[in-house]
PDB file of C-alpha atoms in Angstrom:
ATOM      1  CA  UNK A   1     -18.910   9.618  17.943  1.00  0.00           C
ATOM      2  CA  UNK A   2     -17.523  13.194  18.251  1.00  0.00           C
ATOM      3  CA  UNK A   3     -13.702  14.327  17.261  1.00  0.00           C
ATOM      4  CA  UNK A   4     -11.924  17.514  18.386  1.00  0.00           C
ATOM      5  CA  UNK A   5      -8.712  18.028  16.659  1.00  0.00           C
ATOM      6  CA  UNK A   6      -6.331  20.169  17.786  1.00  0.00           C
ATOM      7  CA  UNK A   7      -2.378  21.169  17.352  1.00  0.00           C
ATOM      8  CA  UNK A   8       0.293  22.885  19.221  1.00  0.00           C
ATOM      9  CA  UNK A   9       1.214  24.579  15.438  1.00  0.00           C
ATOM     10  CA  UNK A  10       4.852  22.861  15.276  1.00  0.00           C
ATOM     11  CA  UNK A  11       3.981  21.606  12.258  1.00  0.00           C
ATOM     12  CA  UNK A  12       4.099  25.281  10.610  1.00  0.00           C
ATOM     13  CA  UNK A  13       7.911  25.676  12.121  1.00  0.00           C
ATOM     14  CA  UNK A  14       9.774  23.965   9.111  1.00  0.00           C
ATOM     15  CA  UNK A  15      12.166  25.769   7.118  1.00  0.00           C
ATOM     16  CA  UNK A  16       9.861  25.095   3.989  1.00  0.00           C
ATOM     17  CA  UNK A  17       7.306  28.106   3.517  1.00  0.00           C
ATOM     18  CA  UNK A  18       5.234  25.508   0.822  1.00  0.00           C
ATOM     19  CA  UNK A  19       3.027  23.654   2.049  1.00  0.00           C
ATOM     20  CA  UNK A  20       2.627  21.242  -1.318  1.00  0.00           C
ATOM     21  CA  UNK A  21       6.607  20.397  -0.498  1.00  0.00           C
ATOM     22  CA  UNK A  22       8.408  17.908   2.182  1.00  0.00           C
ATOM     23  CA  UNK A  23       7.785  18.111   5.149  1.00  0.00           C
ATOM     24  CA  UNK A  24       4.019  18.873   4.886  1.00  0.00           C
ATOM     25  CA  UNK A  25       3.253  16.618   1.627  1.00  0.00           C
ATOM     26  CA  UNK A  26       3.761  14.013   4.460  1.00  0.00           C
ATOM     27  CA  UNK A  27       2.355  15.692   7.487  1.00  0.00           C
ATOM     28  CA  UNK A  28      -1.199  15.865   5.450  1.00  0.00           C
ATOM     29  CA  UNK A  29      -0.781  12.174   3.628  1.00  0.00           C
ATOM     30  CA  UNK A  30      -0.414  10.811   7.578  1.00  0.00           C
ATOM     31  CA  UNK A  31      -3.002  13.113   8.609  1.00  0.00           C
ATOM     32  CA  UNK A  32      -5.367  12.105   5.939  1.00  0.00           C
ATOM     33  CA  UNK A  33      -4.335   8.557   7.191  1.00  0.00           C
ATOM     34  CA  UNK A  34      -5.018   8.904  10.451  1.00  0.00           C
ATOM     35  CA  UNK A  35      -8.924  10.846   9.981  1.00  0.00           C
ATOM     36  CA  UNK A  36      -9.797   7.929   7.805  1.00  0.00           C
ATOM     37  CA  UNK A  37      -8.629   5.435  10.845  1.00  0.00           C
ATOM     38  CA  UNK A  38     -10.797   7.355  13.084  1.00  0.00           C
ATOM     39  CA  UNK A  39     -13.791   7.558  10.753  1.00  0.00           C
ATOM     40  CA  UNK A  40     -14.149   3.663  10.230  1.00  0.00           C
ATOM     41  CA  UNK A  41     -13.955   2.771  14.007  1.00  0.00           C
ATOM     42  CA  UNK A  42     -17.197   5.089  14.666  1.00  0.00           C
ATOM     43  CA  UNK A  43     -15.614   9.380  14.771  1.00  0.00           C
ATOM     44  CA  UNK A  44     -18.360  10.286  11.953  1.00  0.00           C
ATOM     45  CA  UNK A  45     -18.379  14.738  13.543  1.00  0.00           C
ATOM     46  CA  UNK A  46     -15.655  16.383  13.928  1.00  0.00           C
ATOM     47  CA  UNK A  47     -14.689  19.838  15.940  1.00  0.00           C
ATOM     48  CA  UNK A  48     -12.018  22.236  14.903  1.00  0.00           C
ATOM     49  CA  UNK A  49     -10.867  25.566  15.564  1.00  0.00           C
ATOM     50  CA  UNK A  50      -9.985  25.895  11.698  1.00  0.00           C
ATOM     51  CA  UNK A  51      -6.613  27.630  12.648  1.00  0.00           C
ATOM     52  CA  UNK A  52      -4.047  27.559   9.730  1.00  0.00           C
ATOM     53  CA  UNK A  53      -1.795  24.259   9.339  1.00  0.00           C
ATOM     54  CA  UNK A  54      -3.030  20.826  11.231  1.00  0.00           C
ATOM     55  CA  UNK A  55      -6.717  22.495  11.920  1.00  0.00           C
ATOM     56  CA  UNK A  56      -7.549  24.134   8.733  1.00  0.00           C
ATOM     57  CA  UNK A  57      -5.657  20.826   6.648  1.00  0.00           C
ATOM     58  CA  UNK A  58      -8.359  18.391   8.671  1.00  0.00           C
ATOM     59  CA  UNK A  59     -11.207  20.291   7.619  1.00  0.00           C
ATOM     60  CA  UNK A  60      -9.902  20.367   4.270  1.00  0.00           C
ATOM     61  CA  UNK A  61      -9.482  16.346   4.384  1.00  0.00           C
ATOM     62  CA  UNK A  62     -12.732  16.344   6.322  1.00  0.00           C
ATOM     63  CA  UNK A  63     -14.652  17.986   4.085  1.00  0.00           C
ATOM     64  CA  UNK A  64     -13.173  15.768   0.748  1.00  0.00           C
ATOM     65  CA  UNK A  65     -14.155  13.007   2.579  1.00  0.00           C
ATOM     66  CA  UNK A  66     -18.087  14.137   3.057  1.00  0.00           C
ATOM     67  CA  UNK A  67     -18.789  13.936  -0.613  1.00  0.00           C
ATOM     68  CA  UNK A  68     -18.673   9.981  -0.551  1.00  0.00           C
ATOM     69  CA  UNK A  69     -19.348   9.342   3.495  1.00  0.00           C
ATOM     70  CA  UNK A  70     -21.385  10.539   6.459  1.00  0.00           C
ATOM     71  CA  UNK A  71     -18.841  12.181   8.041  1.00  0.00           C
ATOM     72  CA  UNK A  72     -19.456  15.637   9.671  1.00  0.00           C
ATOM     73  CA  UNK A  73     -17.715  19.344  10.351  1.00  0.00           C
ATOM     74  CA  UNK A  74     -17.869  21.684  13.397  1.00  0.00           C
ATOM     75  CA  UNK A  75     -15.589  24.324  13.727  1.00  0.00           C
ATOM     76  CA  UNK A  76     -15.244  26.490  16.452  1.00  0.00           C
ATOM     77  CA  UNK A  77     -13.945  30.282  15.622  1.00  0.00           C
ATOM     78  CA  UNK A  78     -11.893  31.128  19.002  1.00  0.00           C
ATOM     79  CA  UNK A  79     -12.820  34.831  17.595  1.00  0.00           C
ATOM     80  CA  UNK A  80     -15.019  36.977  14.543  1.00  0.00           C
ATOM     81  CA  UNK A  81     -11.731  38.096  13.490  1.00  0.00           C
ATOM     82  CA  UNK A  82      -9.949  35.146  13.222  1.00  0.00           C
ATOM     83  CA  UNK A  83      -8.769  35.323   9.579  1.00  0.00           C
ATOM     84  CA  UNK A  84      -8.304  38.886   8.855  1.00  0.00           C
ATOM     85  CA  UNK A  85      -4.663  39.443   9.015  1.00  0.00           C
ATOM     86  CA  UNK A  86      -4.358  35.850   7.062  1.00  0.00           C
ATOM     87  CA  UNK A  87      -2.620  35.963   3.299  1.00  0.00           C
ATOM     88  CA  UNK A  88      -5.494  35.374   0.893  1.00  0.00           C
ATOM     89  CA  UNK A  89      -5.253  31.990  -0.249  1.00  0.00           C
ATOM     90  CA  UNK A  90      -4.963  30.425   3.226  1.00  0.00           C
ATOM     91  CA  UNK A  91      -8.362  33.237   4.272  1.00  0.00           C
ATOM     92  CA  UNK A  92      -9.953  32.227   0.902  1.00  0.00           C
ATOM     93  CA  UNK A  93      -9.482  28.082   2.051  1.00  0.00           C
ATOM     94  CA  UNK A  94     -10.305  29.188   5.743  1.00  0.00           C
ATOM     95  CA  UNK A  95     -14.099  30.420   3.946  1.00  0.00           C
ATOM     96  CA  UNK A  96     -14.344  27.432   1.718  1.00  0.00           C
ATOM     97  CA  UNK A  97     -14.406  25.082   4.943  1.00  0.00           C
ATOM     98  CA  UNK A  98     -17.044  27.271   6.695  1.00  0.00           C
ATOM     99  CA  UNK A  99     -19.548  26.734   3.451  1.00  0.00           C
ATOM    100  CA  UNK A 100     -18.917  22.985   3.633  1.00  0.00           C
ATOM    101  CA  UNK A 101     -19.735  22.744   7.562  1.00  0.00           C
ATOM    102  CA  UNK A 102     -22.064  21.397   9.339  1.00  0.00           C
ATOM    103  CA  UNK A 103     -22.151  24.105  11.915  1.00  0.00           C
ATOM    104  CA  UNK A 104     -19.857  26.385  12.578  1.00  0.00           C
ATOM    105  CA  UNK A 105     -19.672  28.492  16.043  1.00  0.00           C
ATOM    106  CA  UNK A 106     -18.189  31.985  17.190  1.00  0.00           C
ATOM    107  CA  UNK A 107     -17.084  31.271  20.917  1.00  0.00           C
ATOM    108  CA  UNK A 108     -15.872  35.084  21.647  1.00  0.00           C
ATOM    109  CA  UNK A 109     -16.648  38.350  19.168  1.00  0.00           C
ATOM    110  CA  UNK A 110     -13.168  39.569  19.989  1.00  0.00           C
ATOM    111  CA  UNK A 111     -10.077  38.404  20.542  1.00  0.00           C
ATOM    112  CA  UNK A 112      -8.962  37.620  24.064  1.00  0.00           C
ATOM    113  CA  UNK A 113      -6.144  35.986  25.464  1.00  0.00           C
ATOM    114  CA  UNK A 114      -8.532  33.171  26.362  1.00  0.00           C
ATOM    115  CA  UNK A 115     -10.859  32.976  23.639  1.00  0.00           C
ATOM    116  CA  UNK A 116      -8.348  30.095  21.923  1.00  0.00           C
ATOM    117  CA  UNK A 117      -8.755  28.246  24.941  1.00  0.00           C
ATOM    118  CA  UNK A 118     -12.386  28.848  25.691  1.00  0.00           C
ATOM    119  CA  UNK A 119     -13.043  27.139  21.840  1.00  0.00           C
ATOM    120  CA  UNK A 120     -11.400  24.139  22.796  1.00  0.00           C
ATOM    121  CA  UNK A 121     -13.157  23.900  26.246  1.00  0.00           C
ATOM    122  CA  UNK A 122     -16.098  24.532  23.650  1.00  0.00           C
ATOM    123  CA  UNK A 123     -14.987  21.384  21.328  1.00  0.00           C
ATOM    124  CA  UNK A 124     -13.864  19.508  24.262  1.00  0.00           C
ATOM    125  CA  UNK A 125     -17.579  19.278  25.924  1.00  0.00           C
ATOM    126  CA  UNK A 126     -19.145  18.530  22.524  1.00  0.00           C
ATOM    127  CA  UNK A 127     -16.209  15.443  21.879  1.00  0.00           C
ATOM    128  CA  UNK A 128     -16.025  11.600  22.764  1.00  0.00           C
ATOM    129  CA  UNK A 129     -11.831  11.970  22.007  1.00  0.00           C
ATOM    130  CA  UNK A 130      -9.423  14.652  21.563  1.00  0.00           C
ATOM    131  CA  UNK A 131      -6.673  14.092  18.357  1.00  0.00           C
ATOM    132  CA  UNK A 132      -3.841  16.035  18.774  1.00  0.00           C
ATOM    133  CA  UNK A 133      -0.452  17.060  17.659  1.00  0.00           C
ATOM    134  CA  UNK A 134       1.411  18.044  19.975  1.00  0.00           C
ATOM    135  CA  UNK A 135       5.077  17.983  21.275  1.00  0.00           C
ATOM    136  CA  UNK A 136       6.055  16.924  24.948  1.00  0.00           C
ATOM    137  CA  UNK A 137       7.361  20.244  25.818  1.00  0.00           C
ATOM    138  CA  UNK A 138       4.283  22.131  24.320  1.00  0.00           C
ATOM    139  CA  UNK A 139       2.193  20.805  27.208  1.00  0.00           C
ATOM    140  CA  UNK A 140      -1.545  22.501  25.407  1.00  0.00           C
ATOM    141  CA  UNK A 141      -4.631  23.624  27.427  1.00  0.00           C
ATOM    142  CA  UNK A 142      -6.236  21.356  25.494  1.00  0.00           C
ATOM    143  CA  UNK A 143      -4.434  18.159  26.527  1.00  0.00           C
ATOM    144  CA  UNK A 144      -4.237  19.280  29.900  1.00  0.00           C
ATOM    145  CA  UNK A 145      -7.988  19.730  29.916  1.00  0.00           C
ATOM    146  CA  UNK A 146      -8.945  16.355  28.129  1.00  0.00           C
ATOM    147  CA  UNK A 147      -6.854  14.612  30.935  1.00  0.00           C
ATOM    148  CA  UNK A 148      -8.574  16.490  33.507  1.00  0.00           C
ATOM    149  CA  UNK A 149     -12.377  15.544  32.184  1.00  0.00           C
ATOM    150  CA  UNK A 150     -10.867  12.054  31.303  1.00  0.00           C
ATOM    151  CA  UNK A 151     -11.745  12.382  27.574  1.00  0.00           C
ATOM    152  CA  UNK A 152      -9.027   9.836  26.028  1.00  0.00           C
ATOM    153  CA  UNK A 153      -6.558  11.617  23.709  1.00  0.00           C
ATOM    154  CA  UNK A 154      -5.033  10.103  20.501  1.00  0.00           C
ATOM    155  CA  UNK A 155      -1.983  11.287  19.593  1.00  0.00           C
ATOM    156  CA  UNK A 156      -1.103  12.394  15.767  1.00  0.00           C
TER     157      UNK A 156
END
């Protein structure tokens, strides 16, 4: 079964700039939790968009995981561009996923206002469930669109 994981970014709005400190020592420890739930009951691919924090951190866990189980990386690159203005280590991790994947798709050659949303419409039709982390208020395309296909949604 397929996997699209997606966040609203909330995760990145802590006052702690280091992401091997608290909060996000625990954000990835549940996250790494959770992918390993939804790899033994049957989510063997996973799509992401590979933007930095939740994303990026999945494929990271994703691809750790592939070296001892059949387990499988999309992503789906909302635009060509989409690490260029990124500090180096987070562009150099961003590139270290893409060798590891599976496949790895450019939905738009620039960037748009849409092209974010027209890579999860991309993920979306490939997936069997949408994980997300999100925040009531955020209310994302993503969830919105998952409701609207009826593609069940599993919260982070």
């Amino acid at each position: 079964m397929i996997c699209t994981i997606i966040s609203d970014g909330t995760e990145l709005y802590g006052k702690c700039r280091n992401e091997y400190e608290k909060p996000y020592a625990e954000i990835k420890k549940c996250l790494r939790e959770k992918l390993w739930e939804l790899f033994t009951s049957g989510f063997d691919t996973f799509y992401v968009n590979c933007e930095y924090g939740i994303p990026l951190w999945s494929a990271e866990i994703i691809c750790a995981m592939k070296m001892y189980n059949p387990v499988k990386l999309n992503i789906a690159i909302p635009y060509e561009e989409q690490a260029a203005n990124w500090c180096e280590e987070h562009r150099d991790r961003y590139f270290n996923v893409h060798a590891e994947a599976y496949k790895a798709v450019t939905v738009s050659k620039q960037y748009s206002a849409e092209c974010r949303e027209a890579a999860d419409v991309f993920m979306l039709c490939q997936s069997d469930a949408l994980a997300i982390r999100s925040t009531e208020k955020n209310n994302l395309f993503a969830e919105r669109y998952a409701k609207q296909k009826g593609i069940p949604i599993i919260y982070l």
